[in-house]
mmCIF file of C-alpha atoms and ligand atoms in Angstrom:
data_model
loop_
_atom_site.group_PDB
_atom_site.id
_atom_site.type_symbol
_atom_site.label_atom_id
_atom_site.label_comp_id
_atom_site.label_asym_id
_atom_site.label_seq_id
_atom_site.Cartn_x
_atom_site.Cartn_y
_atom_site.Cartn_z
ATOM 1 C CA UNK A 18 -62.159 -44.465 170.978
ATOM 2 C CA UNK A 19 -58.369 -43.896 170.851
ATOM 3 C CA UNK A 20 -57.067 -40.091 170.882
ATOM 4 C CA UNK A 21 -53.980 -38.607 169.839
ATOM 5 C CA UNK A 22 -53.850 -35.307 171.531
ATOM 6 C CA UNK A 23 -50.620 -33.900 169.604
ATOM 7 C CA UNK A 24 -52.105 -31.918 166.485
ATOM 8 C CA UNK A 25 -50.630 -33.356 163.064
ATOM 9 C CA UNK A 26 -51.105 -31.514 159.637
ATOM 10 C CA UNK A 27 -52.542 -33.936 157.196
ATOM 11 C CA UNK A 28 -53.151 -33.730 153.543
ATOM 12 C CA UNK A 29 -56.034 -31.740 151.649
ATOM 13 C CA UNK A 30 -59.976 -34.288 152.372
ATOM 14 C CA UNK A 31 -61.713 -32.545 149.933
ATOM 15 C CA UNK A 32 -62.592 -35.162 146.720
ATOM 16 C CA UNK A 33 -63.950 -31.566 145.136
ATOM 17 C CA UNK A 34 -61.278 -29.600 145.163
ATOM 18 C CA UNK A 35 -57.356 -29.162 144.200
ATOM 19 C CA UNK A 36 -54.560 -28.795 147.868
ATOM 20 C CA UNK A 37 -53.205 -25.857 145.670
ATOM 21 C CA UNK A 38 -55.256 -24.287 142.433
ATOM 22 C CA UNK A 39 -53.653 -21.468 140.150
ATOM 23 C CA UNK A 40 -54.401 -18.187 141.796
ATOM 24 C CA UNK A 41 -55.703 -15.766 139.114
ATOM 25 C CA UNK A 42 -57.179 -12.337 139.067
ATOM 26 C CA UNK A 43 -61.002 -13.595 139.368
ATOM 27 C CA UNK A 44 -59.249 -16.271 142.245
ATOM 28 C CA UNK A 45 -57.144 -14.670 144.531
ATOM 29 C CA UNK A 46 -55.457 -17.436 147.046
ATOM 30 C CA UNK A 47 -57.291 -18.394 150.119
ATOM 31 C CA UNK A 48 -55.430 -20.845 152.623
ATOM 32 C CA UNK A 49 -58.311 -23.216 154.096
ATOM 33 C CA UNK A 50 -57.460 -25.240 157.279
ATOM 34 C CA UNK A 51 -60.551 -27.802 157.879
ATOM 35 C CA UNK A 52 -60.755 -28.742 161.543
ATOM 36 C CA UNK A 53 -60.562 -33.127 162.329
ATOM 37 C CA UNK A 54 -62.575 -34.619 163.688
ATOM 38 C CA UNK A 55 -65.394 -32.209 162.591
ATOM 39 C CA UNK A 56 -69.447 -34.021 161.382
ATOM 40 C CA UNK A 57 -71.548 -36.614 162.569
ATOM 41 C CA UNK A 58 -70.515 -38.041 165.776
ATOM 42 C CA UNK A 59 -71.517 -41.853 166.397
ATOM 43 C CA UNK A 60 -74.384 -40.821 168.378
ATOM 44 C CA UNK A 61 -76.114 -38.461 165.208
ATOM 45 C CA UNK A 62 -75.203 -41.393 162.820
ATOM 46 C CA UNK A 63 -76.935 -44.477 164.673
ATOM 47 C CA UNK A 64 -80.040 -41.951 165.186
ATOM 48 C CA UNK A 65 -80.533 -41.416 161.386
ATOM 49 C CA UNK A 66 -80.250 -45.315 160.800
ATOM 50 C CA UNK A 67 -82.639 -46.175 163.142
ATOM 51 C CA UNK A 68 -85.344 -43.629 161.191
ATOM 52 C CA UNK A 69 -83.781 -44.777 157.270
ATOM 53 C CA UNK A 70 -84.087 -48.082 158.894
ATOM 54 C CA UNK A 71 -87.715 -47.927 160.681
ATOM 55 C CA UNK A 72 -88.799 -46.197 156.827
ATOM 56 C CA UNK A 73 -87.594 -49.615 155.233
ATOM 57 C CA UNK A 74 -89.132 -52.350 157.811
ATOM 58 C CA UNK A 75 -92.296 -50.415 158.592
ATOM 59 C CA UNK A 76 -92.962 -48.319 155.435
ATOM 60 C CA UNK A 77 -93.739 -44.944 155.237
ATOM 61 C CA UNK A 78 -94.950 -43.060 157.192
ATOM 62 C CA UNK A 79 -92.795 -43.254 161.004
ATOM 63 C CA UNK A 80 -93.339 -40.645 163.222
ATOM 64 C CA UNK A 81 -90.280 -39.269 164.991
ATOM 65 C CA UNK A 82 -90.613 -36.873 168.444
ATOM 66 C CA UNK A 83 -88.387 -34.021 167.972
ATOM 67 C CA UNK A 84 -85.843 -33.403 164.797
ATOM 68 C CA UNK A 85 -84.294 -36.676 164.866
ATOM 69 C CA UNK A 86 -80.966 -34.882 164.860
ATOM 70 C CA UNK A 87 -80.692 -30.717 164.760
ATOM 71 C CA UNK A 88 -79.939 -30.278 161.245
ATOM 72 C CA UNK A 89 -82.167 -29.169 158.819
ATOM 73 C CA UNK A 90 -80.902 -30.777 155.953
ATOM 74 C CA UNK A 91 -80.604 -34.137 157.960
ATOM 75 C CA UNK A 92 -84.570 -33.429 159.214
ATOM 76 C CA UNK A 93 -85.811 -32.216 155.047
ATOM 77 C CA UNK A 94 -83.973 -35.346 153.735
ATOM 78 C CA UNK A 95 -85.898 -37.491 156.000
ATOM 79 C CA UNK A 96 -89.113 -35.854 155.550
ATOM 80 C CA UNK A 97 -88.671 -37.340 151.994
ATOM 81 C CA UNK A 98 -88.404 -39.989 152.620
ATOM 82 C CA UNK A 99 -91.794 -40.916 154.669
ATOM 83 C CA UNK A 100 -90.335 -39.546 158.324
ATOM 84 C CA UNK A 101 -93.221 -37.282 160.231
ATOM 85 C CA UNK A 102 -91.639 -34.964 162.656
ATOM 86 C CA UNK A 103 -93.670 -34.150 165.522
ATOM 87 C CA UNK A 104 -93.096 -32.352 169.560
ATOM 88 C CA UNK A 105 -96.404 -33.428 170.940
ATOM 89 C CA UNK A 106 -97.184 -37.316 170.786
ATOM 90 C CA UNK A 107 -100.921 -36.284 171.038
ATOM 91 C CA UNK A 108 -99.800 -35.940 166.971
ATOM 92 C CA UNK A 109 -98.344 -39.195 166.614
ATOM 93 C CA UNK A 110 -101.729 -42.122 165.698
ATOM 94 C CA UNK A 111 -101.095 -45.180 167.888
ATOM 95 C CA UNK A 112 -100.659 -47.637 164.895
ATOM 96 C CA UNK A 113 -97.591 -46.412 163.397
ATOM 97 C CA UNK A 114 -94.179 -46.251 165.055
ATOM 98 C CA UNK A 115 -92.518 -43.451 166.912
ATOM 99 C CA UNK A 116 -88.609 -42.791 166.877
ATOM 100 C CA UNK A 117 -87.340 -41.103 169.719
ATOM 101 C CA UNK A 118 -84.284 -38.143 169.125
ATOM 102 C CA UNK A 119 -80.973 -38.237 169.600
ATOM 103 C CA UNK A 120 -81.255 -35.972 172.285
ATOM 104 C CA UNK A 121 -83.410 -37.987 174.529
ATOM 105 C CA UNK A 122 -87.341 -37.207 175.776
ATOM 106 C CA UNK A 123 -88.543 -36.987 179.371
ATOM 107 C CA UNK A 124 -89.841 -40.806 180.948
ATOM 108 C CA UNK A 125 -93.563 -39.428 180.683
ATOM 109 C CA UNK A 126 -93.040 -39.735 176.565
ATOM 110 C CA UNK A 127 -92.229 -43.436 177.520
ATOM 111 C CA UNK A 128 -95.329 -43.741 179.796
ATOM 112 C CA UNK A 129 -97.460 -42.537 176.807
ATOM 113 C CA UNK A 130 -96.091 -44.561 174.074
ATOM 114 C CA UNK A 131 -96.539 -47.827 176.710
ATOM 115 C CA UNK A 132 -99.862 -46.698 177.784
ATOM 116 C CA UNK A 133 -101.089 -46.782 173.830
ATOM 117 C CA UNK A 134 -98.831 -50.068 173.230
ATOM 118 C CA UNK A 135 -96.638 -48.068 170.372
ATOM 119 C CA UNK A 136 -94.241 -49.907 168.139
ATOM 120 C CA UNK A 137 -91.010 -47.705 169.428
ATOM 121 C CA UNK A 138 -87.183 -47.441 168.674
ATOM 122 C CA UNK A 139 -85.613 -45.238 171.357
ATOM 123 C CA UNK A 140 -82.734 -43.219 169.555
ATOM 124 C CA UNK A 141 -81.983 -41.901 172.375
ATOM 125 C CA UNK A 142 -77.676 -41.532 172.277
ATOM 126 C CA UNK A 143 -76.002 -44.065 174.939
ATOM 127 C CA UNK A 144 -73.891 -41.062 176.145
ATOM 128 C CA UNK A 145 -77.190 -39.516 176.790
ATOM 129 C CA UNK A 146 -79.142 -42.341 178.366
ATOM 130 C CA UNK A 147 -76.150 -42.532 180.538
ATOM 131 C CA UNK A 148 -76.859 -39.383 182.073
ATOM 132 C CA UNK A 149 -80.447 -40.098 182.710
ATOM 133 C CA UNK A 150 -79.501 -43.665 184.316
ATOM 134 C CA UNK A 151 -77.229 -41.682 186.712
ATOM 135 C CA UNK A 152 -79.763 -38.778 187.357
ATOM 136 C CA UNK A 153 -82.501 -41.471 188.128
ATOM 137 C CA UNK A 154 -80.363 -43.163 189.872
ATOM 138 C CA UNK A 155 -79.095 -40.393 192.437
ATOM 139 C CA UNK A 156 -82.267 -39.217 192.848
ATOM 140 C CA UNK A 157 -83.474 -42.900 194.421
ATOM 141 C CA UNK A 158 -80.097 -42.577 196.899
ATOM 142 C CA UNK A 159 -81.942 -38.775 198.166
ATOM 143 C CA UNK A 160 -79.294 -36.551 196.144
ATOM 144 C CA UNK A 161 -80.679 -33.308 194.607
ATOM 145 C CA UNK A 162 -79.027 -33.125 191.221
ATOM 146 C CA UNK A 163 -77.829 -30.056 189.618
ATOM 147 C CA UNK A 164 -78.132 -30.125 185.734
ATOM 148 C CA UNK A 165 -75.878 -27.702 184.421
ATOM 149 C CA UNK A 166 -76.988 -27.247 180.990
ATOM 150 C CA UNK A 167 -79.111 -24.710 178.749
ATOM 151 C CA UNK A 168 -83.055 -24.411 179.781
ATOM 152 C CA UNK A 169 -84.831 -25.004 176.869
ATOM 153 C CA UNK A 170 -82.515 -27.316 174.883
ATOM 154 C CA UNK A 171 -84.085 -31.053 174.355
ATOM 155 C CA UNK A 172 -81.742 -33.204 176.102
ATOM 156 C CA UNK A 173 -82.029 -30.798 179.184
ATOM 157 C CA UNK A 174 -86.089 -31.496 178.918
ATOM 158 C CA UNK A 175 -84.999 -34.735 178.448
ATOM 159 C CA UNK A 176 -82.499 -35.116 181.189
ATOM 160 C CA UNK A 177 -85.242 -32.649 183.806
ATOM 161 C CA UNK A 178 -88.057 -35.504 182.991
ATOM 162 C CA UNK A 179 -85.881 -38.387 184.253
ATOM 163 C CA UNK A 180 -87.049 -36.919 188.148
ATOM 164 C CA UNK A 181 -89.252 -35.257 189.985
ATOM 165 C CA UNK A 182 -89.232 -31.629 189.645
ATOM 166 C CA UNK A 183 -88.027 -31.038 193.228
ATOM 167 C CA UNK A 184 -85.328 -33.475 192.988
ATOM 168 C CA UNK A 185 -83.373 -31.163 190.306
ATOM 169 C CA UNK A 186 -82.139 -27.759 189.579
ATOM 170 C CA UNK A 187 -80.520 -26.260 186.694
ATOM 171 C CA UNK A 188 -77.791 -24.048 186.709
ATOM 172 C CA UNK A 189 -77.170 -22.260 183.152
ATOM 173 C CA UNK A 190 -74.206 -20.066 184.310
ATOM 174 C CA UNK A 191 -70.715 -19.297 186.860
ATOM 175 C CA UNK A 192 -73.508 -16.522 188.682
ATOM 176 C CA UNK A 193 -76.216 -18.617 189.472
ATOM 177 C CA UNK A 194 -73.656 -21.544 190.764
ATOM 178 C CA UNK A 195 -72.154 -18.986 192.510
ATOM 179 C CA UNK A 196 -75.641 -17.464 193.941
ATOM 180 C CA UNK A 197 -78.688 -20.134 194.016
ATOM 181 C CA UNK A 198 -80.361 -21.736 196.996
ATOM 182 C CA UNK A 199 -80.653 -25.482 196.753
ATOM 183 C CA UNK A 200 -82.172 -28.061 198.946
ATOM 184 C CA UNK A 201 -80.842 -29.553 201.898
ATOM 185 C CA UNK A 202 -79.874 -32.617 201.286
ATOM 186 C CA UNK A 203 -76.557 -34.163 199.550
ATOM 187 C CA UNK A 204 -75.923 -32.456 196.143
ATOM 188 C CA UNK A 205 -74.973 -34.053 193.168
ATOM 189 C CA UNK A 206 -74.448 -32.912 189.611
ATOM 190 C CA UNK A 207 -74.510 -33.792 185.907
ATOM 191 C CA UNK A 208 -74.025 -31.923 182.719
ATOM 192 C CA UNK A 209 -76.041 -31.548 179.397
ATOM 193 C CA UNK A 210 -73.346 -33.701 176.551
ATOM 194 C CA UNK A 211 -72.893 -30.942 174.255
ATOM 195 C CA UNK A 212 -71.828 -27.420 176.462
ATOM 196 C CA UNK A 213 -68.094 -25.722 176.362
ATOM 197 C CA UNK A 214 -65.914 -27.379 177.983
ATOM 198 C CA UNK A 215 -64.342 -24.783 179.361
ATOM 199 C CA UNK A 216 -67.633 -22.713 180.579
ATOM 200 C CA UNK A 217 -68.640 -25.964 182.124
ATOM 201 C CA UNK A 218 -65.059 -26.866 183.693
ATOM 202 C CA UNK A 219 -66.098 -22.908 185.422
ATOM 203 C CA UNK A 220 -69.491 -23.534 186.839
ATOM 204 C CA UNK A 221 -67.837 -27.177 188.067
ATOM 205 C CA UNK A 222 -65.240 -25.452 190.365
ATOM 206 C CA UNK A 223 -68.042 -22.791 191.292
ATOM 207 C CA UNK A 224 -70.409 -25.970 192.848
ATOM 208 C CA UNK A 225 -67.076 -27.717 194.362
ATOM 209 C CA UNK A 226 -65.799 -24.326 196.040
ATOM 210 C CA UNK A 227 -69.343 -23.835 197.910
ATOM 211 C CA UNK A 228 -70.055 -27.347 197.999
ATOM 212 C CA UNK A 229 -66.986 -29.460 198.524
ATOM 213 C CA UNK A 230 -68.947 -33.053 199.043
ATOM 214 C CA UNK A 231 -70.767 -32.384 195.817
ATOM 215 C CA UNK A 232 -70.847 -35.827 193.986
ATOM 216 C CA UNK A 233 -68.929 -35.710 190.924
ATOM 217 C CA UNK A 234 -69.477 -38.351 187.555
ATOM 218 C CA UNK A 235 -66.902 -40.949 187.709
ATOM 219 C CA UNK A 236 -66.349 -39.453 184.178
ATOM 220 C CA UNK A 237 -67.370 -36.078 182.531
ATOM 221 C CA UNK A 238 -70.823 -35.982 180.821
ATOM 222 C CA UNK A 239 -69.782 -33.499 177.757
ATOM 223 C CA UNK A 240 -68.957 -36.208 175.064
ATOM 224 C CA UNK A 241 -66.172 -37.229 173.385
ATOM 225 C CA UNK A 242 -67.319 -35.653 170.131
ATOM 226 C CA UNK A 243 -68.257 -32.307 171.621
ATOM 227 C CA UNK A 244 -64.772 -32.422 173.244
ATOM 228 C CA UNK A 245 -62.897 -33.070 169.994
ATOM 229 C CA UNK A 246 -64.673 -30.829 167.890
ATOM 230 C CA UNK A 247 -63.846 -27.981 170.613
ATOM 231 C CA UNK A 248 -60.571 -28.970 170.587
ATOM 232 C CA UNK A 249 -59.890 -29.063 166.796
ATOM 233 C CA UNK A 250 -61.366 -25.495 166.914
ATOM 234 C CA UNK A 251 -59.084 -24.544 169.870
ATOM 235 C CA UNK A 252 -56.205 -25.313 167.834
ATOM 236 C CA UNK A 253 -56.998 -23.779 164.673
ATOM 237 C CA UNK A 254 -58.601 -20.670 165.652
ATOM 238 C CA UNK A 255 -55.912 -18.450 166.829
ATOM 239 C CA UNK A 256 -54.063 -17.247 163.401
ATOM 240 C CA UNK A 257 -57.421 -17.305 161.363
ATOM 241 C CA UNK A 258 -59.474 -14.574 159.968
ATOM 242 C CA UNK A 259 -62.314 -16.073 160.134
ATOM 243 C CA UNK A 260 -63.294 -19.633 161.218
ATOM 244 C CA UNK A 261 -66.997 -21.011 159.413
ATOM 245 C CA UNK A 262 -68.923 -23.870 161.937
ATOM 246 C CA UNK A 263 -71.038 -25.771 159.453
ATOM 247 C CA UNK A 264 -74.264 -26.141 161.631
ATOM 248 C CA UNK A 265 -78.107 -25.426 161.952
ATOM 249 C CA UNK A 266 -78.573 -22.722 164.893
ATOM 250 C CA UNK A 267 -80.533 -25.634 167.001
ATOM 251 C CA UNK A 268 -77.462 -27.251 167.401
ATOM 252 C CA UNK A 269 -76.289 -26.945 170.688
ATOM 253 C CA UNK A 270 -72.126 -28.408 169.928
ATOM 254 C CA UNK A 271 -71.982 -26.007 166.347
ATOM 255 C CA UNK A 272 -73.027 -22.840 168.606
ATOM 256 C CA UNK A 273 -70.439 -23.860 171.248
ATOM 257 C CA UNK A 274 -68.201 -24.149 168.450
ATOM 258 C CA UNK A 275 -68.292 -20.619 167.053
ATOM 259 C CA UNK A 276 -68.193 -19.453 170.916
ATOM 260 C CA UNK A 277 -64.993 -21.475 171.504
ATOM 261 C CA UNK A 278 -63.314 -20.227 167.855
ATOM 262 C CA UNK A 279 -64.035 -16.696 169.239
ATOM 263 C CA UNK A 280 -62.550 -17.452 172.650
ATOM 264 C CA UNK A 281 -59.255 -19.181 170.963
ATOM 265 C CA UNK A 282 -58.218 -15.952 168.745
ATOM 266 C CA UNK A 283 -60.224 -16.316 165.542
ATOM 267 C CA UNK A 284 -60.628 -12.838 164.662
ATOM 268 C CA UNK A 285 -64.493 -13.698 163.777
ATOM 269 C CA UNK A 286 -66.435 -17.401 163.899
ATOM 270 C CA UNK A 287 -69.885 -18.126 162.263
ATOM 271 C CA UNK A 288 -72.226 -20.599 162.114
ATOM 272 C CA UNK A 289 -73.965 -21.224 158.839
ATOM 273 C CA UNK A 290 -76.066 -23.682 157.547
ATOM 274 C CA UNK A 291 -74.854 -24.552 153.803
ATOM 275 C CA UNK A 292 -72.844 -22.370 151.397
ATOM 276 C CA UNK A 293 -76.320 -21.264 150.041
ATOM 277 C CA UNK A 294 -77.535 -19.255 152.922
ATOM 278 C CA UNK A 295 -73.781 -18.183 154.105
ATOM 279 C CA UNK A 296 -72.855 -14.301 153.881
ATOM 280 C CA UNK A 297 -69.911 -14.247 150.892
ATOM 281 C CA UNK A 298 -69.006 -11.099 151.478
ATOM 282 C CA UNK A 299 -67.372 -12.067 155.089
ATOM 283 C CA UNK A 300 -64.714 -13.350 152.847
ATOM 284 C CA UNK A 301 -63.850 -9.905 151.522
ATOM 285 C CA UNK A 302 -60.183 -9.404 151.442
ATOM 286 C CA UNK A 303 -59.498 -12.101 153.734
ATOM 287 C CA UNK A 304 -56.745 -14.945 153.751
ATOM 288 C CA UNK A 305 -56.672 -17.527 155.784
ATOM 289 C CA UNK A 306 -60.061 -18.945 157.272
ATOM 290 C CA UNK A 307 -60.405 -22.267 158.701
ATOM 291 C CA UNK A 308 -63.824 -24.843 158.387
ATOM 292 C CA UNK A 309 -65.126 -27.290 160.910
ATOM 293 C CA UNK A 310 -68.954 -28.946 161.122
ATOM 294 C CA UNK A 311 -70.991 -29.699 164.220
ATOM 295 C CA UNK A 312 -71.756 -33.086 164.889
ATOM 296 C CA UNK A 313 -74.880 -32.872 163.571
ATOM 297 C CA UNK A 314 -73.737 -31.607 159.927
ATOM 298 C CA UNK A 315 -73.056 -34.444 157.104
ATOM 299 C CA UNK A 316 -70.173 -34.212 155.404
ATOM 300 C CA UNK A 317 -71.292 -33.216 152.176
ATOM 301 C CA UNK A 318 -72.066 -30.039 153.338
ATOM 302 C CA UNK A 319 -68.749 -29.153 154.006
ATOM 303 C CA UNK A 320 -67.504 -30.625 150.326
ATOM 304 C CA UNK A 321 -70.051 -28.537 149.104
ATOM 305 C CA UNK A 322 -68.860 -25.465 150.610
ATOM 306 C CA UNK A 323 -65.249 -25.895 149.615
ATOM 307 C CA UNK A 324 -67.072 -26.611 146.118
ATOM 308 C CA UNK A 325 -68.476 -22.872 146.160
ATOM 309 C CA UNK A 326 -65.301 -21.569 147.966
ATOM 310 C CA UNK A 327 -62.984 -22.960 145.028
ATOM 311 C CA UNK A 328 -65.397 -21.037 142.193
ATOM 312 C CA UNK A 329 -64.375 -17.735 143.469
ATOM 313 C CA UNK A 330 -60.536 -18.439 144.739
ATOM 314 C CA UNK A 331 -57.269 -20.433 144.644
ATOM 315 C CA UNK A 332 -57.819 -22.876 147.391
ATOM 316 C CA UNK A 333 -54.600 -23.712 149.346
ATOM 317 C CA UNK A 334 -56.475 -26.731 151.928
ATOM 318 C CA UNK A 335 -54.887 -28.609 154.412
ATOM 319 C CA UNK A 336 -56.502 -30.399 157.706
ATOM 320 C CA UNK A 337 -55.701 -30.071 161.615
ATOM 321 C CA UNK A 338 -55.801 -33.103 163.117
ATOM 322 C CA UNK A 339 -56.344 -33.253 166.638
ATOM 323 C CA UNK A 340 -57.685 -36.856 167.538
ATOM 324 C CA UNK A 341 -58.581 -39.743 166.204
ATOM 325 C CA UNK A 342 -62.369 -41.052 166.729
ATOM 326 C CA UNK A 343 -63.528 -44.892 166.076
ATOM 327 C CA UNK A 344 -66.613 -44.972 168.288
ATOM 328 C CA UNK A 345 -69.593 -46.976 167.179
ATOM 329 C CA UNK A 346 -72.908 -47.486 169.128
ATOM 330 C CA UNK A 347 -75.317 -50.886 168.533
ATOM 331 C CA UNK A 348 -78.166 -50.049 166.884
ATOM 332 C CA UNK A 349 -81.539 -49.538 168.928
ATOM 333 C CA UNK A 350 -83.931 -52.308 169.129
ATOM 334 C CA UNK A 351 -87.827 -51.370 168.061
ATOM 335 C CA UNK A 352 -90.543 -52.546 171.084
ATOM 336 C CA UNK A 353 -93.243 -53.951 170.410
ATOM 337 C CA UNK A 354 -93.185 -54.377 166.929
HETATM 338 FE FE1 SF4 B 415 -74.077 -38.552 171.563
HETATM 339 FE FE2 SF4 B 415 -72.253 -36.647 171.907
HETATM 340 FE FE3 SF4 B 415 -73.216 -37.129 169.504
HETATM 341 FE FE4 SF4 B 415 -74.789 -35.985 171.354
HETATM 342 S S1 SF4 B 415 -72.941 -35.104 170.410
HETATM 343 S S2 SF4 B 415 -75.341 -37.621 169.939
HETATM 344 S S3 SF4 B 415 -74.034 -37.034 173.201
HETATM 345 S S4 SF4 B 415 -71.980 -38.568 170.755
#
């Protein structure tokens, strides 16, 4: 990965649509600002290959635990195509493969698929297995973890089933790092890939101020993607009007996103799926708004939506640059195929 941190305005992406159309009464002007790097991180894109890929070696149907990725159109375009999408494995037959998500699933899905002797491709992301390894890992050495993350969300259930119950507790905000009880014994902590940044960078120097021995990562767990989309929306949030996160509301990164727009001065942030289900009349009167996609999102959703947006005005587009991304993951292997 190699990052520029200095923002740099680049010229119009969109294939779709004109830097600069007439304005006209039925097209009044609308200056667009699209957020880079916004989309599919490396993690989301080597997930969907491994289920388009499973669909072409093993035929239709595979059977995937969880939405591969959480994106709706991602999950419907892969139903399609032969993918079953289930939570429970007791829903997955023993004869067909199972793709694991993105996200990661607890070691007892592992145990199960074993047990049956499944044909399995862990799509696990490397910057989430990572995690686990160091969770399992600090857990052997006698540390109680704290996961700071969002109860509920997959990669935390993911992340929880690494351990024993007792050997972890989560912490979901600055009051309960400030307030809970923990074990006695040495403390360590890890974070969920996809939180804010700055909410997280909080709840860190909560832990460290009670608990100065508290056993850091060598490197932070939030991603690189989650940090560059955050930062792309810190920098062009604070003259817009509005700022439009492309995103399904699963997505954990897209709802950080709108939160950190709203945090960096946009006077309002959304989160919308496709320019089909997206509220038009937020655009009333308005003149600047700026567009950025979760890193779950494809691209095309965002051409699409500067498609609709140039049918009603005179598009003036131009892209925020605020790092540069070339990370690639090797694919996943399938076991016991
Ligand atoms: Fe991996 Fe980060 Fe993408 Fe999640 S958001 S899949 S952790 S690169």
């Amino acid at each position: 990965m190699t990052e520029d941190p200095s923002p740099m305005i680049t010229s119009p992406t969109s294939p779709d649509t004109d830097s600069v159309a007439p304005t006209t009464a039925d097209h009044p002007p609308l200056e667009v600002t699209l957020a880079a790097p916004r989309g599919f991180c490396a993690g989301v894109e080597r997930a969907i290959r491994a289920v388009e890929e499973a669909l072409c070696r093993f035929g239709a149907p595979v059977y995937v635990r969880h939405e591969i990725v959480h994106n709706v159109h991602v999950v419907e375009r892969l139903k399609r195509m032969g993918a079953i999408f289930i939570e429970d494995m007791e829903d997955a037959p023993s004869d067909r493969p199972i793709i694991l998500s993105a996200h990661g699933s607890p070691a007892r899905v592992h145990d199960t698929i074993n047990a049956r002797g499944m044909t399995s491709i862990d799509a696990t992301c490397p910057l989430v297995s990572k995690v686990h390894n160091r969770a399992k890992r600090l857990a052997e050495k006698g540390y109680h973890i704290i996961l700071i993350g969002h109860d509920g969300h997959q990669e935390v259930v993911g992340t929880q089933g690494q351990v024993d119950d007792t050997e972890m507790s989560l912490v979901e905000t600055v009051e309960q790092a400030e307030t809970m009880r923990f074990p006695e014994a040495p403390l360590a902590y890890v974070t969920q890939t996809t939180l804010s940044v700055d909410e997280t960078t909080d709840i860190i120097a909560t832990l460290k101020s009670r608990f100065p021995d508290i056993v850091s990562p060598a490197k932070a767990d939030i991603c690189y993607a989650t940090s560059n989309r955050q930062d792309a929306i810190k920098a062009i949030s604070p003259d817009k009007e509005l700022v439009i996160v492309i995103g399904s509301a699963t997505s954990s990164n897209s709802k950080r996103m709108v939160e950190v727009a709203r945090e960096a001065g946009a006077q309002n942030a959304v989160l919308t799926d496709d320019a089909s289900s997206f509220d038009w009349s937020l655009l009333r009167g308005l003149k600047r708004l700026a567009i950025s996609a979760g890193a779950s999102a494809p691209e095309d959703l965002v051409e699409e939506f500067l498609l609709a947006l140039s049918k009603r005005y005179a598009l003036a587009i131009d892209t925020l640059e605020v790092a540069q991304e070339a990370v690639t993951f090797k694919m996943p292997v399938a076991h016991n195929a």
